[in-house]
Amino acid sequence: MSATENAHGSSFVLLQVGNNRVALPAGLVAELAPPVRLHVFPHTSKLIAGVIVRRGRIVPVYEAGVVLGGRRASSQRFYLIARWQIGNADELGAIPVNGECELATGEMQPPAMNGPAYVAGTLAVGEDSFDVLNLEAFTSICFPIAGGSLNAESLS
Amino acid sequence: MIPDSLTIDAARSSIQERTTTALALAEAHYARIQKEDGEIGAFLTLCKERALAQADRIDRMAEIAAVYPLPRGFTGDERRWYRGLAYLDDSVIPVVEPTGFLTPEEFQRLDRASAAAAFQRETEAAVQA
């Protein structure tokens, strides 16, 4: 289920990634995990910090903070594990989050015309407004696309 | 008891097929050394503890039950480098794909260079003899 498809739902998880507070459709969230050991090994994939092991599964950790704020999370408190759609398959991925996560309800509004591709829309909660992440667009940042590749700079 | 004709290849196969363990092989070899080296005197020093520790590591490597596919998020050259990921002793270990680093042609060149070097060493040894 993509963020856009989930727009009909009204539950979102608000999470702190670096200096940014953003939202993710609750239906995509699998788990909020404690800061377990990050396993690192040589690789060349962009924005992947390493992998964690959660419930017997090996889950890649994506440096969402680099995309959102241009810096890696220095002291994350949790890993938010969400279902990512990569190609035709669903896979779990983790985002380091460094603050409280909370559940919020509201209607997602369309994104701004010139907004970055990783923003699926805007969620208004009270007087605050949060960008709703589009994980599919995130994956296009992290993963080169055939015929060209997107990077964080080109989408921000 | 270890057979006299046990080769390195046969030892590796035995461990892989789980008909024996590296630890059992190491202990058997040390027992044989203790029994026979008094007459032969082939060994100057022995480090049994280190050998047994190494054998134990080999056994743990042989215990890798499953190689998990590399998550799809990894899309770079590492997809060629690794067959997948193993989880052992609370560590995630990438399982290397040997052909991911060298092409078949490069392997052939390496084999040829290795054979040429071996031939040169043998020739030099024969000349010196």
PDB file of C-alpha atoms in Angstrom:
ATOM      1  CA  MET A   1       0.000   0.000   0.000  1.00  0.00           C
ATOM      2  CA  SER A   2       1.494   3.323  -1.019  1.00  0.00           C
ATOM      3  CA  ALA A   3       1.130   6.620   0.777  1.00  0.00           C
ATOM      4  CA  THR A   4      -1.196   7.839  -1.934  1.00  0.00           C
ATOM      5  CA  GLU A   5      -3.422   4.780  -1.669  1.00  0.00           C
ATOM      6  CA  ASN A   6      -3.389   5.201   2.062  1.00  0.00           C
ATOM      7  CA  ALA A   7      -4.604   8.772   1.770  1.00  0.00           C
ATOM      8  CA  HIS A   8      -8.145   7.501   2.096  1.00  0.00           C
ATOM      9  CA  GLY A   9      -7.263   6.263   5.543  1.00  0.00           C
ATOM     10  CA  SER A  10      -7.001   8.888   8.232  1.00  0.00           C
ATOM     11  CA  SER A  11      -4.412   7.462  10.637  1.00  0.00           C
ATOM     12  CA  PHE A  12      -0.854   8.630  10.488  1.00  0.00           C
ATOM     13  CA  VAL A  13       2.229   8.157  12.608  1.00  0.00           C
ATOM     14  CA  LEU A  14       4.126  11.351  13.358  1.00  0.00           C
ATOM     15  CA  LEU A  15       7.832  10.775  13.670  1.00  0.00           C
ATOM     16  CA  GLN A  16      10.907  12.852  14.309  1.00  0.00           C
ATOM     17  CA  VAL A  17      13.641  12.338  11.718  1.00  0.00           C
ATOM     18  CA  GLY A  18      16.612  14.568  12.361  1.00  0.00           C
ATOM     19  CA  ASN A  19      15.248  18.082  12.752  1.00  0.00           C
ATOM     20  CA  ASN A  20      12.064  17.294  10.872  1.00  0.00           C
ATOM     21  CA  ARG A  21       8.760  16.045  12.128  1.00  0.00           C
ATOM     22  CA  VAL A  22       7.019  14.154   9.371  1.00  0.00           C
ATOM     23  CA  ALA A  23       4.099  11.794   8.980  1.00  0.00           C
ATOM     24  CA  LEU A  24       3.725   8.313   7.589  1.00  0.00           C
ATOM     25  CA  PRO A  25       0.469   6.503   6.897  1.00  0.00           C
ATOM     26  CA  ALA A  26      -0.117   4.230   9.872  1.00  0.00           C
ATOM     27  CA  GLY A  27      -0.989   1.354   7.571  1.00  0.00           C
ATOM     28  CA  LEU A  28       2.594   1.232   6.360  1.00  0.00           C
ATOM     29  CA  VAL A  29       4.144   1.054   9.811  1.00  0.00           C
ATOM     30  CA  ALA A  30       5.063  -2.426  10.945  1.00  0.00           C
ATOM     31  CA  GLU A  31       6.779  -1.729  14.220  1.00  0.00           C
ATOM     32  CA  LEU A  32       8.650   0.760  16.344  1.00  0.00           C
ATOM     33  CA  ALA A  33      11.816  -1.061  17.364  1.00  0.00           C
ATOM     34  CA  PRO A  34      14.390  -0.187  20.012  1.00  0.00           C
ATOM     35  CA  PRO A  35      17.844   0.921  18.858  1.00  0.00           C
ATOM     36  CA  VAL A  36      19.201  -2.560  18.277  1.00  0.00           C
ATOM     37  CA  ARG A  37      22.649  -3.187  16.868  1.00  0.00           C
ATOM     38  CA  LEU A  38      23.307  -1.808  13.413  1.00  0.00           C
ATOM     39  CA  HIS A  39      25.253  -4.270  11.308  1.00  0.00           C
ATOM     40  CA  VAL A  40      27.464  -2.599   8.754  1.00  0.00           C
ATOM     41  CA  PHE A  41      29.313  -4.147   5.841  1.00  0.00           C
ATOM     42  CA  PRO A  42      30.793  -2.786   2.622  1.00  0.00           C
ATOM     43  CA  HIS A  43      28.266  -1.759   0.001  1.00  0.00           C
ATOM     44  CA  THR A  44      27.676   1.000  -2.517  1.00  0.00           C
ATOM     45  CA  SER A  45      23.939   1.629  -2.182  1.00  0.00           C
ATOM     46  CA  LYS A  46      23.031   5.201  -1.439  1.00  0.00           C
ATOM     47  CA  LEU A  47      21.504   6.169   1.863  1.00  0.00           C
ATOM     48  CA  ILE A  48      21.614   2.697   3.408  1.00  0.00           C
ATOM     49  CA  ALA A  49      23.332   2.814   6.779  1.00  0.00           C
ATOM     50  CA  GLY A  50      23.373  -0.938   7.331  1.00  0.00           C
ATOM     51  CA  VAL A  51      20.959  -3.594   8.484  1.00  0.00           C
ATOM     52  CA  ILE A  52      19.285  -4.544  11.729  1.00  0.00           C
ATOM     53  CA  VAL A  53      17.853  -7.894  12.721  1.00  0.00           C
ATOM     54  CA  ARG A  54      14.306  -7.786  13.927  1.00  0.00           C
ATOM     55  CA  ARG A  55      12.182 -10.837  14.675  1.00  0.00           C
ATOM     56  CA  GLY A  56      14.479 -13.034  12.636  1.00  0.00           C
ATOM     57  CA  ARG A  57      14.390 -10.784   9.598  1.00  0.00           C
ATOM     58  CA  ILE A  58      17.214  -8.725   8.180  1.00  0.00           C
ATOM     59  CA  VAL A  59      15.956  -5.176   7.688  1.00  0.00           C
ATOM     60  CA  PRO A  60      17.885  -2.459   5.824  1.00  0.00           C
ATOM     61  CA  VAL A  61      18.167   0.916   7.554  1.00  0.00           C
ATOM     62  CA  TYR A  62      17.627   3.960   5.339  1.00  0.00           C
ATOM     63  CA  GLU A  63      19.179   7.292   6.224  1.00  0.00           C
ATOM     64  CA  ALA A  64      15.961   9.254   5.867  1.00  0.00           C
ATOM     65  CA  GLY A  65      17.511  12.146   7.785  1.00  0.00           C
ATOM     66  CA  VAL A  66      19.963  12.725   4.951  1.00  0.00           C
ATOM     67  CA  VAL A  67      17.103  13.199   2.507  1.00  0.00           C
ATOM     68  CA  LEU A  68      14.960  15.282   4.806  1.00  0.00           C
ATOM     69  CA  GLY A  69      17.518  17.383   6.566  1.00  0.00           C
ATOM     70  CA  GLY A  70      20.797  16.705   4.921  1.00  0.00           C
ATOM     71  CA  ARG A  71      22.353  15.030   7.919  1.00  0.00           C
ATOM     72  CA  ARG A  72      22.498  11.616   9.481  1.00  0.00           C
ATOM     73  CA  ALA A  73      20.698  11.023  12.748  1.00  0.00           C
ATOM     74  CA  SER A  74      23.400  11.162  15.389  1.00  0.00           C
ATOM     75  CA  SER A  75      21.444   9.622  18.221  1.00  0.00           C
ATOM     76  CA  GLN A  76      18.320   7.849  17.196  1.00  0.00           C
ATOM     77  CA  ARG A  77      16.060   6.513  19.890  1.00  0.00           C
ATOM     78  CA  PHE A  78      14.127   4.003  17.823  1.00  0.00           C
ATOM     79  CA  TYR A  79      13.869   2.430  14.432  1.00  0.00           C
ATOM     80  CA  LEU A  80      10.553   2.852  12.724  1.00  0.00           C
ATOM     81  CA  ILE A  81      10.056  -0.216  10.568  1.00  0.00           C
ATOM     82  CA  ALA A  82       7.741   0.240   7.633  1.00  0.00           C
ATOM     83  CA  ARG A  83       6.688  -1.663   4.560  1.00  0.00           C
ATOM     84  CA  TRP A  84       8.400  -0.314   1.463  1.00  0.00           C
ATOM     85  CA  GLN A  85       7.323  -1.096  -2.033  1.00  0.00           C
ATOM     86  CA  ILE A  86      10.348  -1.821  -4.181  1.00  0.00           C
ATOM     87  CA  GLY A  87       9.391  -2.732  -7.701  1.00  0.00           C
ATOM     88  CA  ASN A  88       6.520  -5.188  -7.415  1.00  0.00           C
ATOM     89  CA  ALA A  89       7.513  -6.464  -4.011  1.00  0.00           C
ATOM     90  CA  ASP A  90       6.953  -5.294  -0.483  1.00  0.00           C
ATOM     91  CA  GLU A  91       9.895  -5.275   1.847  1.00  0.00           C
ATOM     92  CA  LEU A  92      10.518  -4.026   5.347  1.00  0.00           C
ATOM     93  CA  GLY A  93      12.800  -1.068   5.822  1.00  0.00           C
ATOM     94  CA  ALA A  94      13.804   0.911   8.894  1.00  0.00           C
ATOM     95  CA  ILE A  95      14.157   4.637   9.469  1.00  0.00           C
ATOM     96  CA  PRO A  96      16.121   5.912  12.478  1.00  0.00           C
ATOM     97  CA  VAL A  97      13.888   8.226  14.474  1.00  0.00           C
ATOM     98  CA  ASN A  98      15.155  10.438  17.250  1.00  0.00           C
ATOM     99  CA  GLY A  99      12.070  11.571  19.069  1.00  0.00           C
ATOM    100  CA  GLU A 100       8.647  10.550  20.168  1.00  0.00           C
ATOM    101  CA  CYS A 101       6.302   8.942  17.671  1.00  0.00           C
ATOM    102  CA  GLU A 102       2.601   9.507  18.012  1.00  0.00           C
ATOM    103  CA  LEU A 103      -0.555   8.529  16.236  1.00  0.00           C
ATOM    104  CA  ALA A 104      -2.550  11.296  14.599  1.00  0.00           C
ATOM    105  CA  THR A 105      -5.687  11.432  12.551  1.00  0.00           C
ATOM    106  CA  GLY A 106      -6.595  13.774   9.771  1.00  0.00           C
ATOM    107  CA  GLU A 107      -7.147  14.101   6.060  1.00  0.00           C
ATOM    108  CA  MET A 108      -4.089  14.279   3.872  1.00  0.00           C
ATOM    109  CA  GLN A 109      -4.060  17.254   1.527  1.00  0.00           C
ATOM    110  CA  PRO A 110      -2.327  17.176  -1.866  1.00  0.00           C
ATOM    111  CA  PRO A 111       1.330  18.180  -1.878  1.00  0.00           C
ATOM    112  CA  ALA A 112       2.556  21.556  -3.012  1.00  0.00           C
ATOM    113  CA  MET A 113       3.186  21.815  -6.754  1.00  0.00           C
ATOM    114  CA  ASN A 114       6.904  22.366  -6.404  1.00  0.00           C
ATOM    115  CA  GLY A 115       7.379  20.125  -3.386  1.00  0.00           C
ATOM    116  CA  PRO A 116       9.894  17.319  -3.303  1.00  0.00           C
ATOM    117  CA  ALA A 117       8.820  13.970  -4.721  1.00  0.00           C
ATOM    118  CA  TYR A 118       9.174  12.194  -1.402  1.00  0.00           C
ATOM    119  CA  VAL A 119       6.268  14.220   0.011  1.00  0.00           C
ATOM    120  CA  ALA A 120       2.939  12.538  -0.738  1.00  0.00           C
ATOM    121  CA  GLY A 121       0.881  15.280   0.803  1.00  0.00           C
ATOM    122  CA  THR A 122       0.353  17.427   3.836  1.00  0.00           C
ATOM    123  CA  LEU A 123      -1.329  16.516   7.068  1.00  0.00           C
ATOM    124  CA  ALA A 124      -2.788  19.195   9.288  1.00  0.00           C
ATOM    125  CA  VAL A 125      -2.997  18.308  12.966  1.00  0.00           C
ATOM    126  CA  GLY A 126      -4.287  21.144  15.076  1.00  0.00           C
ATOM    127  CA  GLU A 127      -2.297  24.198  14.090  1.00  0.00           C
ATOM    128  CA  ASP A 128       0.654  22.154  12.860  1.00  0.00           C
ATOM    129  CA  SER A 129       1.260  20.845   9.382  1.00  0.00           C
ATOM    130  CA  PHE A 130       3.378  17.834   8.533  1.00  0.00           C
ATOM    131  CA  ASP A 131       4.740  16.428   5.309  1.00  0.00           C
ATOM    132  CA  VAL A 132       3.529  12.890   4.667  1.00  0.00           C
ATOM    133  CA  LEU A 133       6.360  10.763   3.361  1.00  0.00           C
ATOM    134  CA  ASN A 134       6.006   8.856   0.142  1.00  0.00           C
ATOM    135  CA  LEU A 135       8.163   5.810   0.700  1.00  0.00           C
ATOM    136  CA  GLU A 136       8.047   4.842  -2.959  1.00  0.00           C
ATOM    137  CA  ALA A 137       9.702   8.122  -3.853  1.00  0.00           C
ATOM    138  CA  PHE A 138      12.164   7.517  -1.071  1.00  0.00           C
ATOM    139  CA  THR A 139      13.133   4.271  -2.670  1.00  0.00           C
ATOM    140  CA  SER A 140      13.752   6.042  -5.958  1.00  0.00           C
ATOM    141  CA  ILE A 141      16.189   8.268  -4.106  1.00  0.00           C
ATOM    142  CA  CYS A 142      17.899   5.359  -2.453  1.00  0.00           C
ATOM    143  CA  PHE A 143      17.871   3.069  -5.447  1.00  0.00           C
ATOM    144  CA  PRO A 144      19.120   4.007  -8.879  1.00  0.00           C
ATOM    145  CA  ILE A 145      16.427   3.783 -11.515  1.00  0.00           C
ATOM    146  CA  ALA A 146      17.094   2.258 -14.905  1.00  0.00           C
ATOM    147  CA  GLY A 147      17.835   4.963 -17.414  1.00  0.00           C
ATOM    148  CA  GLY A 148      18.992   7.443 -14.832  1.00  0.00           C
ATOM    149  CA  SER A 149      19.192   7.904 -11.156  1.00  0.00           C
ATOM    150  CA  LEU A 150      17.671  10.317  -8.753  1.00  0.00           C
ATOM    151  CA  ASN A 151      19.516  11.641  -5.794  1.00  0.00           C
ATOM    152  CA  ALA A 152      18.669  13.533  -2.685  1.00  0.00           C
ATOM    153  CA  GLU A 153      19.775  16.848  -4.126  1.00  0.00           C
ATOM    154  CA  SER A 154      17.659  16.546  -7.248  1.00  0.00           C
ATOM    155  CA  LEU A 155      14.514  15.874  -5.265  1.00  0.00           C
ATOM    156  CA  SER A 156      14.879  18.359  -2.481  1.00  0.00           C
TER     157      SER A 156
ATOM    158  CA  MET B   1      40.706 -41.616  14.517  1.00  0.00           C
ATOM    159  CA  ILE B   2      41.757 -39.850  11.328  1.00  0.00           C
ATOM    160  CA  PRO B   3      42.763 -41.753   8.237  1.00  0.00           C
ATOM    161  CA  ASP B   4      46.379 -41.376   7.101  1.00  0.00           C
ATOM    162  CA  SER B   5      45.302 -40.305   3.654  1.00  0.00           C
ATOM    163  CA  LEU B   6      42.939 -37.531   4.728  1.00  0.00           C
ATOM    164  CA  THR B   7      43.545 -34.611   2.402  1.00  0.00           C
ATOM    165  CA  ILE B   8      42.592 -30.990   2.969  1.00  0.00           C
ATOM    166  CA  ASP B   9      39.810 -31.382   0.401  1.00  0.00           C
ATOM    167  CA  ALA B  10      38.506 -34.504   2.122  1.00  0.00           C
ATOM    168  CA  ALA B  11      38.617 -32.766   5.510  1.00  0.00           C
ATOM    169  CA  ARG B  12      36.690 -29.810   4.125  1.00  0.00           C
ATOM    170  CA  SER B  13      34.105 -32.108   2.541  1.00  0.00           C
ATOM    171  CA  SER B  14      33.707 -34.027   5.786  1.00  0.00           C
ATOM    172  CA  ILE B  15      33.041 -30.832   7.699  1.00  0.00           C
ATOM    173  CA  GLN B  16      30.647 -29.516   5.068  1.00  0.00           C
ATOM    174  CA  GLU B  17      28.776 -32.830   4.998  1.00  0.00           C
ATOM    175  CA  ARG B  18      28.803 -32.908   8.784  1.00  0.00           C
ATOM    176  CA  THR B  19      30.336 -36.358   9.013  1.00  0.00           C
ATOM    177  CA  THR B  20      32.875 -34.800  11.357  1.00  0.00           C
ATOM    178  CA  THR B  21      33.738 -31.428  12.862  1.00  0.00           C
ATOM    179  CA  ALA B  22      36.816 -29.272  12.592  1.00  0.00           C
ATOM    180  CA  LEU B  23      37.178 -29.506  16.365  1.00  0.00           C
ATOM    181  CA  ALA B  24      37.134 -33.308  16.259  1.00  0.00           C
ATOM    182  CA  LEU B  25      39.675 -33.304  13.445  1.00  0.00           C
ATOM    183  CA  ALA B  26      41.971 -30.891  15.292  1.00  0.00           C
ATOM    184  CA  GLU B  27      41.772 -32.934  18.487  1.00  0.00           C
ATOM    185  CA  ALA B  28      42.430 -36.155  16.566  1.00  0.00           C
ATOM    186  CA  HIS B  29      45.457 -34.617  14.918  1.00  0.00           C
ATOM    187  CA  TYR B  30      46.813 -33.416  18.248  1.00  0.00           C
ATOM    188  CA  ALA B  31      46.284 -36.859  19.773  1.00  0.00           C
ATOM    189  CA  ARG B  32      48.202 -38.384  16.897  1.00  0.00           C
ATOM    190  CA  ILE B  33      50.986 -35.813  17.188  1.00  0.00           C
ATOM    191  CA  GLN B  34      51.273 -36.534  20.899  1.00  0.00           C
ATOM    192  CA  LYS B  35      51.420 -40.253  20.205  1.00  0.00           C
ATOM    193  CA  GLU B  36      53.849 -40.287  17.292  1.00  0.00           C
ATOM    194  CA  ASP B  37      55.913 -37.122  17.305  1.00  0.00           C
ATOM    195  CA  GLY B  38      58.195 -38.414  20.031  1.00  0.00           C
ATOM    196  CA  GLU B  39      59.797 -40.660  17.418  1.00  0.00           C
ATOM    197  CA  ILE B  40      59.504 -38.333  14.445  1.00  0.00           C
ATOM    198  CA  GLY B  41      60.224 -34.917  15.978  1.00  0.00           C
ATOM    199  CA  ALA B  42      58.417 -33.026  13.214  1.00  0.00           C
ATOM    200  CA  PHE B  43      57.029 -30.200  15.338  1.00  0.00           C
ATOM    201  CA  LEU B  44      59.050 -27.541  17.160  1.00  0.00           C
ATOM    202  CA  THR B  45      56.117 -25.716  18.787  1.00  0.00           C
ATOM    203  CA  LEU B  46      52.419 -26.412  19.032  1.00  0.00           C
ATOM    204  CA  CYS B  47      49.611 -23.997  19.887  1.00  0.00           C
ATOM    205  CA  LYS B  48      46.771 -26.351  20.667  1.00  0.00           C
ATOM    206  CA  GLU B  49      44.466 -23.778  22.244  1.00  0.00           C
ATOM    207  CA  ARG B  50      44.746 -21.474  19.251  1.00  0.00           C
ATOM    208  CA  ALA B  51      44.170 -24.368  16.857  1.00  0.00           C
ATOM    209  CA  LEU B  52      41.091 -25.526  18.758  1.00  0.00           C
ATOM    210  CA  ALA B  53      39.720 -21.994  18.851  1.00  0.00           C
ATOM    211  CA  GLN B  54      40.217 -21.708  15.094  1.00  0.00           C
ATOM    212  CA  ALA B  55      38.569 -25.105  14.592  1.00  0.00           C
ATOM    213  CA  ASP B  56      35.625 -23.954  16.671  1.00  0.00           C
ATOM    214  CA  ARG B  57      35.273 -20.881  14.441  1.00  0.00           C
ATOM    215  CA  ILE B  58      35.306 -23.113  11.371  1.00  0.00           C
ATOM    216  CA  ASP B  59      32.583 -25.280  12.889  1.00  0.00           C
ATOM    217  CA  ARG B  60      30.449 -22.230  13.584  1.00  0.00           C
ATOM    218  CA  MET B  61      30.902 -21.093   9.980  1.00  0.00           C
ATOM    219  CA  ALA B  62      29.818 -24.545   8.828  1.00  0.00           C
ATOM    220  CA  GLU B  63      26.712 -24.170  10.969  1.00  0.00           C
ATOM    221  CA  ILE B  64      25.363 -21.324   8.855  1.00  0.00           C
ATOM    222  CA  ALA B  65      21.994 -22.810   8.163  1.00  0.00           C
ATOM    223  CA  ALA B  66      20.653 -20.285   5.732  1.00  0.00           C
ATOM    224  CA  VAL B  67      21.826 -17.520   3.495  1.00  0.00           C
ATOM    225  CA  TYR B  68      19.205 -14.806   3.374  1.00  0.00           C
ATOM    226  CA  PRO B  69      18.826 -12.887   0.142  1.00  0.00           C
ATOM    227  CA  LEU B  70      20.285  -9.407   0.128  1.00  0.00           C
ATOM    228  CA  PRO B  71      17.435  -6.931   0.792  1.00  0.00           C
ATOM    229  CA  ARG B  72      16.248  -5.300  -2.430  1.00  0.00           C
ATOM    230  CA  GLY B  73      17.291  -1.948  -1.057  1.00  0.00           C
ATOM    231  CA  PHE B  74      20.849  -2.895  -1.877  1.00  0.00           C
ATOM    232  CA  THR B  75      21.126  -2.178  -5.555  1.00  0.00           C
ATOM    233  CA  GLY B  76      24.786  -1.351  -6.048  1.00  0.00           C
ATOM    234  CA  ASP B  77      27.761  -3.497  -6.941  1.00  0.00           C
ATOM    235  CA  GLU B  78      27.279  -5.454  -3.718  1.00  0.00           C
ATOM    236  CA  ARG B  79      24.590  -7.476  -5.478  1.00  0.00           C
ATOM    237  CA  ARG B  80      27.481  -8.995  -7.451  1.00  0.00           C
ATOM    238  CA  TRP B  81      29.775  -9.249  -4.442  1.00  0.00           C
ATOM    239  CA  TYR B  82      27.455 -11.138  -2.112  1.00  0.00           C
ATOM    240  CA  ARG B  83      25.420 -14.324  -2.407  1.00  0.00           C
ATOM    241  CA  GLY B  84      23.388 -13.094   0.514  1.00  0.00           C
ATOM    242  CA  LEU B  85      23.566 -12.472   4.246  1.00  0.00           C
ATOM    243  CA  ALA B  86      24.047 -14.967   7.034  1.00  0.00           C
ATOM    244  CA  TYR B  87      23.093 -14.384  10.645  1.00  0.00           C
ATOM    245  CA  LEU B  88      25.450 -16.065  13.050  1.00  0.00           C
ATOM    246  CA  ASP B  89      26.353 -15.360  16.659  1.00  0.00           C
ATOM    247  CA  ASP B  90      24.397 -12.102  16.696  1.00  0.00           C
ATOM    248  CA  SER B  91      26.265 -10.850  13.655  1.00  0.00           C
ATOM    249  CA  VAL B  92      25.130 -10.313  10.100  1.00  0.00           C
ATOM    250  CA  ILE B  93      27.817 -11.620   7.796  1.00  0.00           C
ATOM    251  CA  PRO B  94      27.777 -11.005   4.061  1.00  0.00           C
ATOM    252  CA  VAL B  95      28.410 -14.257   2.224  1.00  0.00           C
ATOM    253  CA  VAL B  96      30.820 -13.490  -0.557  1.00  0.00           C
ATOM    254  CA  GLU B  97      30.197 -14.566  -4.124  1.00  0.00           C
ATOM    255  CA  PRO B  98      33.715 -15.437  -5.332  1.00  0.00           C
ATOM    256  CA  THR B  99      32.903 -14.773  -8.951  1.00  0.00           C
ATOM    257  CA  GLY B 100      31.595 -11.348  -8.031  1.00  0.00           C
ATOM    258  CA  PHE B 101      35.073  -9.938  -7.702  1.00  0.00           C
ATOM    259  CA  LEU B 102      36.821 -11.488 -10.678  1.00  0.00           C
ATOM    260  CA  THR B 103      35.556 -12.385 -14.116  1.00  0.00           C
ATOM    261  CA  PRO B 104      36.096 -15.931 -15.464  1.00  0.00           C
ATOM    262  CA  GLU B 105      38.804 -14.501 -17.725  1.00  0.00           C
ATOM    263  CA  GLU B 106      40.537 -12.950 -14.727  1.00  0.00           C
ATOM    264  CA  PHE B 107      40.319 -16.273 -12.881  1.00  0.00           C
ATOM    265  CA  GLN B 108      41.928 -17.989 -15.888  1.00  0.00           C
ATOM    266  CA  ARG B 109      44.710 -15.398 -15.982  1.00  0.00           C
ATOM    267  CA  LEU B 110      45.261 -15.866 -12.268  1.00  0.00           C
ATOM    268  CA  ASP B 111      45.409 -19.654 -12.696  1.00  0.00           C
ATOM    269  CA  ARG B 112      47.871 -19.319 -15.561  1.00  0.00           C
ATOM    270  CA  ALA B 113      50.079 -16.923 -13.593  1.00  0.00           C
ATOM    271  CA  SER B 114      49.948 -19.211 -10.576  1.00  0.00           C
ATOM    272  CA  ALA B 115      50.890 -22.246 -12.698  1.00  0.00           C
ATOM    273  CA  ALA B 116      53.756 -20.321 -14.316  1.00  0.00           C
ATOM    274  CA  ALA B 117      55.061 -19.228 -10.914  1.00  0.00           C
ATOM    275  CA  ALA B 118      54.878 -22.790  -9.599  1.00  0.00           C
ATOM    276  CA  PHE B 119      56.706 -24.059 -12.679  1.00  0.00           C
ATOM    277  CA  GLN B 120      59.435 -21.439 -12.201  1.00  0.00           C
ATOM    278  CA  ARG B 121      59.880 -22.388  -8.541  1.00  0.00           C
ATOM    279  CA  GLU B 122      60.172 -26.071  -9.447  1.00  0.00           C
ATOM    280  CA  THR B 123      62.669 -25.298 -12.189  1.00  0.00           C
ATOM    281  CA  GLU B 124      64.796 -23.164  -9.862  1.00  0.00           C
ATOM    282  CA  ALA B 125      64.687 -25.884  -7.212  1.00  0.00           C
ATOM    283  CA  ALA B 126      65.760 -28.496  -9.784  1.00  0.00           C
ATOM    284  CA  VAL B 127      68.650 -26.313 -10.963  1.00  0.00           C
ATOM    285  CA  GLN B 128      69.845 -25.735  -7.409  1.00  0.00           C
ATOM    286  CA  ALA B 129      69.646 -29.484  -6.723  1.00  0.00           C
TER     287      ALA B 129
END
